[in-house]
């Protein structure tokens, strides 16, 4: 027997509809690329998104077509998303930090019809235009006065398009399983692969991500998504913010410590989210200028592991609660987040920090398992580590156009490429990427754990560990460090420091110092490049 409830498709326009009715006056503040601070509200965003839907239809954009967005976090970028999805098209976020060949590849592969862009990217687009011949035109997120002087074909102003329309538009009622958004993974090996979110998966992810034990934002919060909309949907905040009607503060293109501090303080931000690199810059700025964070309550940190030092500083020096989160583009992106379980609030500070260093517990609708190389499940004891696999309704089942082939195991689990432990209470801890784990004498050494231990040394600002081939052990760890500016730590000194922190057989066989460690477009250490750089390196132990 079927249930007798109303059929109400899970479509993302319902978020902005709700915000318009119940929180219409709530502010959206943006540091615009033009430099000024701009203020609008949910009702305006709703109205302008409808007008933009109409404008897209007039341009001939059809339901199911893909529109690229190459833009910072701003109110206009948000309006463009709701305008695109509201008329049944698909937003495709383009990460401006990708190499131009990768950008060209994903624009062509996804068959972008138009590209919506901030004016800051006009040169970038001019440089690649000849290689993206199927793009029909470019819509710049600005008004007529600020339109760039460019020869790009069909350059249009977003404000002019909106001004020409009224808001008398009914959202197109697509199927909830229809595609809604597209984001390519940065593809450290091979070409980037497209993850195609549906309306339904975005709505379910928003509900899960915004439950009280996850991000749990509410109408009274002032939320600053520093994490870009082009990085896995700004971790869903573009949807969860209108769902609850919180104030939103959009940072535009400036993510340095001073700019972020100003917004946090001037706009009384209570919740914010970004990768560790952003918080390193902020903490440094706060320390140099002897500043505090009087309004901020919670900071969600993910994308790579939160360093212990960062956790301690936020919690102790600034009284800001850190929510350590883990996820990936293929997961919409949130998989786990480190909310305490009952009783943990009574633990000592040190014990609490050790829990928060883990990547956290699975959110509702994310199932996890860890397996060995043979695919057998490992126990949740906090010690055994293995391949981390996940399944759920907002996790990819395939990549666009079938790239990468079959990506699920016979139980429907997706291999995250991460290696992790899960403890008795369900807290997961990443110990490595499967391709980075160091295989020494048949055992696994976690490169991440070694890196975390190394950056605890006060003269080391960043560290990376890679496996170097070894005649006896197969691989042994090499520690690559960037010293703190002005410091010259010695190899002996670093090894002596690590002795106390890691098992004897995990100790790096050598330490080298470099000025810089290469990073990917999403801010992660680029181990492939490091492995190439050190391909001829021979360890003193061989
Ligand atoms: P990319 O395109 O760079 O792969 P993703 O954001 O999809 O971008 O990257 C997902 C990966 O980032 C995860 O599989 C994991 O390796 C890493 N990651 C994300 N969050 C964390 C975290 N909190 N701690 C450690 N690693 C993380």
XYZ file of C-alpha atoms and ligand atoms in Angstrom:
569
model
C 0.000 0.000 0.000
C 1.350 3.427 -0.887
C 1.369 6.311 1.564
C -1.141 9.060 1.060
C 0.967 12.154 1.495
C 1.324 14.985 -1.017
C 3.812 14.604 -3.823
C 6.039 17.593 -3.387
C 9.215 17.312 -5.425
C 12.424 18.143 -3.581
C 13.580 21.095 -5.724
C 16.149 23.679 -4.660
C 13.948 26.699 -5.432
C 11.984 25.744 -2.292
C 14.864 27.153 -0.237
C 14.657 30.615 -1.694
C 10.826 30.493 -1.727
C 10.860 29.790 2.008
C 13.390 32.545 2.683
C 11.344 35.014 0.652
C 8.167 34.331 2.631
C 9.577 33.948 6.135
C 12.856 35.873 6.133
C 12.432 38.290 3.253
C 14.069 41.197 5.068
C 17.092 39.222 6.320
C 20.354 40.678 5.060
C 22.840 39.327 2.527
C 26.041 41.351 2.722
C 28.737 41.148 0.036
C 32.206 42.535 -0.350
C 31.851 43.109 -4.071
C 34.629 42.676 -6.573
C 34.103 46.397 -7.248
C 35.451 46.864 -3.686
C 32.430 48.223 -1.814
C 30.177 46.533 0.760
C 26.765 45.819 -0.724
C 23.575 44.922 1.169
C 20.498 43.134 -0.083
C 17.961 40.654 1.334
C 16.301 37.320 0.546
C 13.226 38.906 -1.088
C 15.439 40.813 -3.485
C 17.473 37.700 -4.255
C 14.265 35.760 -4.899
C 12.903 38.429 -7.211
C 16.144 38.892 -9.131
C 16.620 35.111 -9.507
C 13.162 34.908 -11.126
C 14.032 37.756 -13.443
C 17.274 36.023 -14.339
C 15.406 32.754 -15.085
C 13.315 34.712 -17.582
C 16.384 36.318 -19.101
C 18.022 32.912 -19.570
C 14.909 31.614 -21.311
C 14.996 34.620 -23.634
C 18.614 33.839 -24.453
C 17.374 30.447 -25.603
C 18.738 28.407 -22.708
C 16.779 25.158 -22.441
C 15.899 22.938 -19.525
C 18.739 20.480 -18.870
C 21.429 22.701 -20.402
C 24.579 23.591 -18.518
C 25.648 27.128 -17.578
C 29.155 27.682 -16.231
C 29.770 30.042 -13.319
C 33.272 31.414 -12.812
C 32.718 33.579 -9.794
C 33.517 34.414 -6.175
C 30.984 34.174 -3.370
C 28.668 37.134 -3.921
C 24.912 37.817 -3.884
C 24.929 37.917 -7.684
C 26.534 34.493 -7.922
C 23.815 33.175 -5.577
C 21.092 34.823 -7.664
C 22.518 33.254 -10.787
C 22.362 29.761 -9.211
C 18.701 30.139 -8.237
C 17.943 31.676 -11.638
C 19.631 28.811 -13.479
C 18.140 25.982 -11.407
C 14.738 27.692 -11.266
C 14.308 27.434 -15.028
C 15.498 23.830 -15.087
C 19.075 24.391 -16.240
C 22.214 23.205 -14.440
C 24.874 25.403 -12.796
C 28.436 24.261 -13.349
C 30.920 25.817 -10.958
C 34.299 26.571 -12.533
C 37.244 26.807 -10.176
C 39.387 29.748 -11.369
C 42.419 28.155 -9.720
C 42.433 25.265 -12.185
C 45.043 25.208 -14.927
C 43.634 26.780 -18.100
C 43.808 23.448 -19.980
C 41.669 21.876 -17.256
C 39.181 24.750 -17.387
C 38.885 24.405 -21.160
C 38.487 20.669 -20.804
C 35.639 20.842 -18.271
C 33.816 23.689 -20.085
C 33.842 21.644 -23.297
C 33.199 18.318 -21.626
C 30.157 19.667 -19.761
C 28.959 21.543 -22.873
C 28.567 24.926 -21.178
C 26.118 27.111 -23.150
C 26.978 30.384 -21.440
C 29.540 31.343 -18.845
C 28.569 33.648 -16.017
C 31.660 35.358 -14.686
C 33.024 38.006 -12.385
C 34.759 40.828 -14.224
C 38.013 39.753 -12.557
C 38.209 36.781 -14.946
C 37.876 38.627 -18.245
C 41.566 38.118 -19.154
C 41.378 34.445 -18.242
C 38.321 34.004 -20.494
C 39.887 35.966 -23.356
C 42.870 33.622 -23.119
C 40.768 30.468 -23.472
C 37.917 31.692 -25.710
C 39.319 30.184 -28.898
C 39.459 26.761 -27.261
C 35.846 26.824 -26.002
C 34.064 27.474 -29.329
C 30.664 26.094 -28.283
C 30.105 28.686 -25.548
C 27.493 31.085 -26.922
C 28.290 34.064 -24.741
C 29.518 35.507 -21.463
C 27.401 37.125 -18.746
C 29.378 39.387 -16.440
C 28.124 39.756 -12.868
C 28.064 43.525 -12.970
C 26.148 46.542 -14.258
C 26.502 48.443 -17.513
C 28.959 51.027 -16.113
C 31.353 48.385 -14.854
C 31.256 46.128 -17.903
C 34.784 45.185 -18.955
C 36.161 46.445 -22.215
C 36.451 43.121 -24.012
C 36.248 41.482 -27.405
C 34.701 38.306 -25.970
C 31.726 37.420 -28.147
C 28.235 38.195 -26.803
C 29.339 39.855 -23.586
C 26.296 40.730 -21.529
C 25.747 42.499 -18.242
C 23.893 40.533 -15.547
C 22.259 43.701 -14.212
C 21.049 44.732 -17.636
C 19.540 41.305 -18.244
C 17.728 41.452 -14.906
C 16.551 45.034 -15.413
C 14.830 44.040 -18.638
C 12.564 41.473 -16.908
C 9.869 41.370 -14.236
C 9.509 38.684 -11.584
C 6.310 37.226 -12.971
C 7.764 33.772 -13.493
C 6.789 30.302 -12.268
C 9.742 28.120 -11.431
C 9.930 25.250 -13.872
C 8.701 22.121 -12.082
C 11.346 19.595 -13.074
C 11.604 16.074 -11.693
C 13.407 15.997 -8.336
C 15.907 13.519 -9.770
C 16.799 15.888 -12.617
C 20.294 17.353 -12.631
C 20.704 20.643 -10.764
C 24.420 21.342 -10.348
C 27.764 20.129 -11.620
C 31.198 20.234 -10.064
C 34.344 18.538 -11.365
C 36.826 16.960 -8.983
C 40.277 18.391 -9.466
C 41.567 15.094 -10.819
C 45.075 14.696 -9.479
C 45.374 11.803 -11.933
C 43.847 11.891 -15.404
C 41.196 14.346 -16.486
C 38.828 16.004 -14.003
C 35.588 14.081 -13.523
C 32.144 15.664 -13.291
C 29.912 15.060 -10.270
C 26.314 15.787 -11.214
C 24.062 16.718 -8.272
C 20.290 16.369 -8.573
C 17.699 18.651 -6.995
C 16.795 15.813 -4.659
C 20.398 15.135 -3.609
C 20.999 18.837 -2.946
C 17.842 19.094 -0.822
C 18.609 15.927 1.161
C 22.210 17.020 1.674
C 21.024 20.390 2.948
C 18.687 18.798 5.478
C 21.397 16.438 6.715
C 24.184 19.031 6.703
C 22.062 21.433 8.630
C 20.900 19.157 11.415
C 21.839 20.186 14.940
C 24.761 17.740 15.255
C 26.134 18.826 11.874
C 26.437 22.507 10.844
C 23.190 23.367 12.615
C 22.828 26.987 11.506
C 19.641 28.863 12.392
C 17.793 32.068 11.535
C 19.598 33.942 14.311
C 23.062 33.153 12.905
C 25.196 35.435 10.802
C 27.040 33.091 8.434
C 30.233 33.765 6.486
C 30.927 31.105 3.848
C 34.585 31.668 3.043
C 34.636 28.293 1.333
C 33.932 29.179 -2.304
C 30.729 28.196 -4.087
C 33.020 26.594 -6.663
C 34.437 24.280 -4.004
C 31.775 21.592 -3.549
C 28.794 23.991 -3.350
C 30.279 26.098 -0.533
C 29.671 22.969 1.581
C 25.970 23.429 0.928
C 25.661 26.852 2.550
C 24.123 28.337 -0.621
C 21.124 26.148 0.180
C 21.182 25.816 3.971
C 21.349 29.605 4.526
C 18.034 30.406 2.765
C 16.539 27.262 4.270
C 16.913 28.778 7.754
C 16.924 32.473 6.827
C 20.197 33.380 8.500
C 22.140 36.506 7.637
C 24.797 35.735 4.998
C 28.089 37.540 4.580
C 29.777 36.927 1.227
C 33.537 37.612 1.137
C 33.931 38.171 -2.616
C 37.504 37.692 -3.746
C 39.401 38.749 -0.601
C 40.237 35.914 1.743
C 43.296 37.329 3.493
C 43.342 37.577 7.279
C 42.523 41.275 7.475
C 39.550 41.150 5.063
C 38.037 38.134 6.787
C 38.578 39.640 10.249
C 36.807 42.837 9.193
C 33.740 40.957 7.973
C 33.682 38.685 11.029
C 33.626 41.718 13.285
C 31.650 44.337 11.336
C 28.897 41.866 10.430
C 28.878 40.102 13.806
C 29.443 36.716 12.195
C 28.536 33.746 14.454
C 29.325 30.832 12.093
C 31.930 30.503 9.368
C 33.460 27.761 7.224
C 36.684 27.300 5.252
C 39.764 25.166 4.660
C 42.683 25.343 7.146
C 44.807 27.626 4.916
C 42.296 30.459 5.334
C 42.318 30.076 9.117
C 46.106 30.065 9.249
C 46.051 33.513 7.604
C 43.349 34.762 9.977
C 45.061 33.460 13.139
C 48.332 35.047 12.077
C 46.584 38.387 11.510
C 44.833 38.198 14.887
C 48.090 37.467 16.687
C 50.081 40.173 14.934
C 47.449 42.769 15.770
C 46.425 41.462 19.175
C 42.758 41.073 18.197
C 39.899 38.881 19.461
C 36.779 37.374 17.889
C 33.954 38.585 20.143
C 30.982 37.407 18.038
C 32.145 34.178 16.430
C 30.785 30.952 18.053
C 31.567 28.155 15.616
C 33.978 27.544 12.779
C 33.617 24.567 10.421
C 36.980 23.427 9.070
C 37.507 20.742 6.435
C 39.031 20.001 3.055
C 42.187 18.862 4.795
C 42.925 17.885 8.384
C 42.790 20.586 11.062
C 46.236 21.025 12.629
C 46.225 20.585 16.423
C 47.734 24.023 16.941
C 44.816 25.604 15.050
C 42.251 23.703 17.080
C 43.835 24.735 20.364
C 44.101 28.373 19.380
C 40.497 28.685 18.248
C 39.144 26.870 21.294
C 41.407 28.310 23.994
C 42.575 31.735 22.830
C 39.428 32.812 20.973
C 36.696 30.680 22.590
C 35.441 29.537 19.207
C 34.177 25.972 18.885
C 35.819 24.082 16.003
C 33.678 21.692 13.965
C 36.062 19.451 12.088
C 34.358 18.155 8.950
C 35.317 15.706 6.227
C 33.804 15.209 2.825
C 34.430 15.372 -0.867
C 32.940 16.710 -4.092
C 31.437 13.258 -4.745
C 29.543 13.497 -1.424
C 27.883 16.906 -1.964
C 30.279 17.277 0.072
C 29.619 16.576 3.760
C 30.380 13.085 5.084
C 31.317 13.466 8.739
C 31.488 16.225 11.336
C 32.846 16.132 14.843
C 29.922 17.004 17.115
C 30.361 15.647 20.638
C 28.309 12.804 22.013
C 26.684 12.993 25.410
C 29.230 13.195 28.230
C 32.101 14.465 26.103
C 31.552 18.031 27.255
C 32.783 16.919 30.713
C 36.113 15.613 29.416
C 39.373 17.503 29.943
C 40.459 20.074 27.354
C 43.192 17.746 26.086
C 40.746 14.832 25.697
C 38.280 17.045 23.878
C 40.973 18.260 21.496
C 41.903 14.655 20.701
C 38.280 13.936 19.769
C 38.059 17.075 17.637
C 41.217 16.111 15.777
C 39.244 13.190 14.350
C 37.134 13.959 11.278
C 33.919 13.154 13.137
C 30.776 11.076 12.924
C 28.760 10.291 9.805
C 25.843 12.594 9.173
C 22.418 11.070 8.661
C 22.136 9.333 5.262
C 25.880 8.637 5.017
C 26.825 4.983 5.575
C 30.523 4.159 6.063
C 32.721 1.081 6.120
C 36.466 0.464 6.219
C 37.996 -2.479 4.384
C 41.385 -4.098 3.810
C 42.956 -4.614 0.373
C 40.837 -7.749 -0.126
C 37.610 -5.833 0.483
C 36.928 -7.407 3.890
C 35.398 -5.092 6.489
C 37.594 -4.016 9.387
C 36.385 -3.483 12.978
C 35.461 -0.069 14.384
C 38.097 -0.030 17.126
C 39.936 3.224 16.403
C 43.104 1.275 15.546
C 42.661 -0.789 12.379
C 42.887 1.403 9.342
C 41.630 0.632 5.863
C 39.976 1.972 2.722
C 37.024 4.202 3.581
C 33.872 3.539 1.544
C 30.543 5.367 1.701
C 27.035 5.188 0.316
C 23.912 7.318 0.528
C 21.440 9.409 -1.478
C 23.758 12.417 -1.909
C 26.821 10.415 -2.925
C 27.774 10.028 -6.603
C 26.760 6.819 -8.360
C 28.680 7.644 -11.569
C 30.668 10.486 -13.095
C 29.185 12.484 -15.953
C 29.349 10.776 -19.342
C 30.411 7.559 -17.643
C 34.025 8.704 -17.114
C 35.872 6.378 -14.779
C 33.377 3.561 -15.483
C 31.776 1.678 -12.619
C 32.627 3.457 -9.360
C 30.612 1.495 -6.787
C 31.351 -1.894 -5.231
C 28.794 -4.702 -5.344
C 27.063 -3.316 -2.250
C 26.778 0.152 -3.766
C 29.637 1.713 -1.782
C 31.894 4.388 -3.283
C 35.628 4.202 -2.497
C 36.620 7.629 -1.197
C 40.324 7.060 -1.840
C 40.914 7.856 1.828
C 42.336 5.541 4.449
C 40.793 5.811 7.898
C 40.054 4.325 11.299
C 36.612 4.393 12.889
C 36.378 4.114 16.678
C 33.786 2.367 18.846
C 31.729 5.567 19.046
C 31.684 6.008 15.264
C 34.287 8.806 15.077
C 36.236 8.466 11.851
C 39.840 9.567 11.493
C 41.602 9.945 8.169
C 45.076 8.465 8.307
C 45.938 8.935 4.642
C 44.953 9.010 0.985
C 45.248 5.430 -0.292
C 47.772 6.523 -2.911
C 49.881 8.378 -0.324
C 50.054 5.774 2.402
C 53.614 4.486 2.822
C 53.914 0.731 2.524
C 56.898 -0.352 4.569
C 57.676 -4.033 5.110
C 54.058 -5.017 4.455
C 52.714 -2.512 7.019
C 51.124 0.894 6.376
C 52.570 4.159 7.664
C 50.233 7.157 7.713
C 51.840 10.119 5.959
C 49.261 12.472 7.497
C 50.050 11.431 11.053
C 53.742 12.065 10.444
C 52.953 15.459 8.893
C 50.755 16.427 11.839
C 53.500 15.442 14.247
C 56.109 17.421 12.287
C 54.123 20.677 12.157
C 53.918 20.529 15.948
C 57.602 21.553 15.877
C 57.699 25.291 16.430
C 60.145 25.972 13.610
C 58.175 24.071 10.931
C 55.270 25.785 9.180
C 54.255 23.043 6.730
C 55.266 19.424 6.197
C 54.671 16.673 3.645
C 55.693 13.043 3.832
C 56.144 10.825 0.783
C 57.325 7.251 0.335
C 60.732 6.733 -1.274
C 61.516 3.294 -2.630
C 63.792 1.221 -0.449
C 65.491 -2.078 -1.386
C 64.653 -3.810 1.887
C 61.401 -2.231 3.101
C 59.756 -1.437 -0.256
C 59.131 2.178 0.831
C 60.363 4.413 3.610
C 59.126 7.909 4.614
C 60.879 11.108 3.577
C 59.846 14.212 5.509
C 59.790 17.454 3.494
C 59.477 20.618 5.604
C 59.007 24.328 5.069
C 60.704 26.174 7.953
C 58.962 29.063 9.711
C 60.218 32.309 8.148
C 63.617 33.276 9.512
C 64.207 29.892 11.236
C 66.709 27.200 10.246
C 65.810 23.989 12.055
C 68.252 21.085 11.645
C 67.477 17.560 10.556
C 68.772 16.115 13.849
C 66.656 18.493 15.840
C 63.474 17.563 13.921
C 64.130 13.826 14.234
C 64.807 14.185 17.954
C 61.474 16.010 18.313
C 59.600 13.291 16.380
C 61.100 10.459 18.453
C 58.705 11.252 21.282
C 55.709 11.466 18.982
C 55.729 8.492 16.614
C 56.478 4.762 16.636
C 60.119 3.894 15.970
C 59.461 2.151 12.643
C 57.447 5.163 11.440
C 60.393 7.551 11.861
C 61.300 9.323 8.584
C 64.536 8.007 7.072
C 65.473 11.530 6.082
C 64.391 15.183 6.410
C 64.755 17.834 3.714
C 63.931 21.530 3.888
C 62.284 23.395 0.999
C 60.998 26.944 0.550
C 57.602 25.873 -0.673
C 55.368 22.799 -0.933
C 53.158 22.628 -4.076
C 49.353 22.768 -3.619
C 46.344 21.752 -5.738
C 43.586 24.135 -6.859
C 41.645 23.270 -3.702
C 44.577 23.918 -1.395
C 45.737 20.352 -0.741
C 49.377 19.278 -0.785
C 50.242 18.050 -4.274
C 51.999 14.790 -3.516
C 52.227 13.783 -7.166
C 54.431 16.784 -7.914
C 56.504 16.106 -4.816
C 56.976 12.480 -5.827
C 58.159 13.661 -9.269
C 60.471 16.227 -7.677
C 62.035 13.578 -5.455
C 61.915 10.678 -7.919
C 65.722 10.395 -8.010
C 66.166 10.890 -4.306
C 68.062 8.186 -2.516
C 67.649 7.797 1.209
C 70.753 7.683 3.431
C 69.450 4.332 4.722
C 69.700 2.570 1.343
P 39.536 17.499 -4.686
O 38.882 17.896 -5.931
O 40.787 18.217 -4.314
O 39.626 16.006 -4.498
P 37.591 17.442 -2.612
O 37.156 18.556 -1.782
O 36.558 16.598 -3.232
O 38.516 18.086 -3.641
O 38.605 16.535 -1.782
C 38.167 15.498 -0.987
C 39.309 14.936 -0.201
O 39.856 15.924 0.681
C 38.918 13.830 0.712
O 38.799 12.602 0.052
C 40.046 13.845 1.733
O 41.186 13.188 1.256
C 40.373 15.303 1.846
N 39.727 15.872 3.038
C 38.580 16.558 3.108
N 38.319 16.932 4.373
C 39.322 16.457 5.139
C 39.635 16.505 6.542
N 38.866 17.124 7.422
N 40.765 15.909 6.945
C 41.581 15.271 6.081
N 41.343 15.196 4.767
C 40.234 15.781 4.289
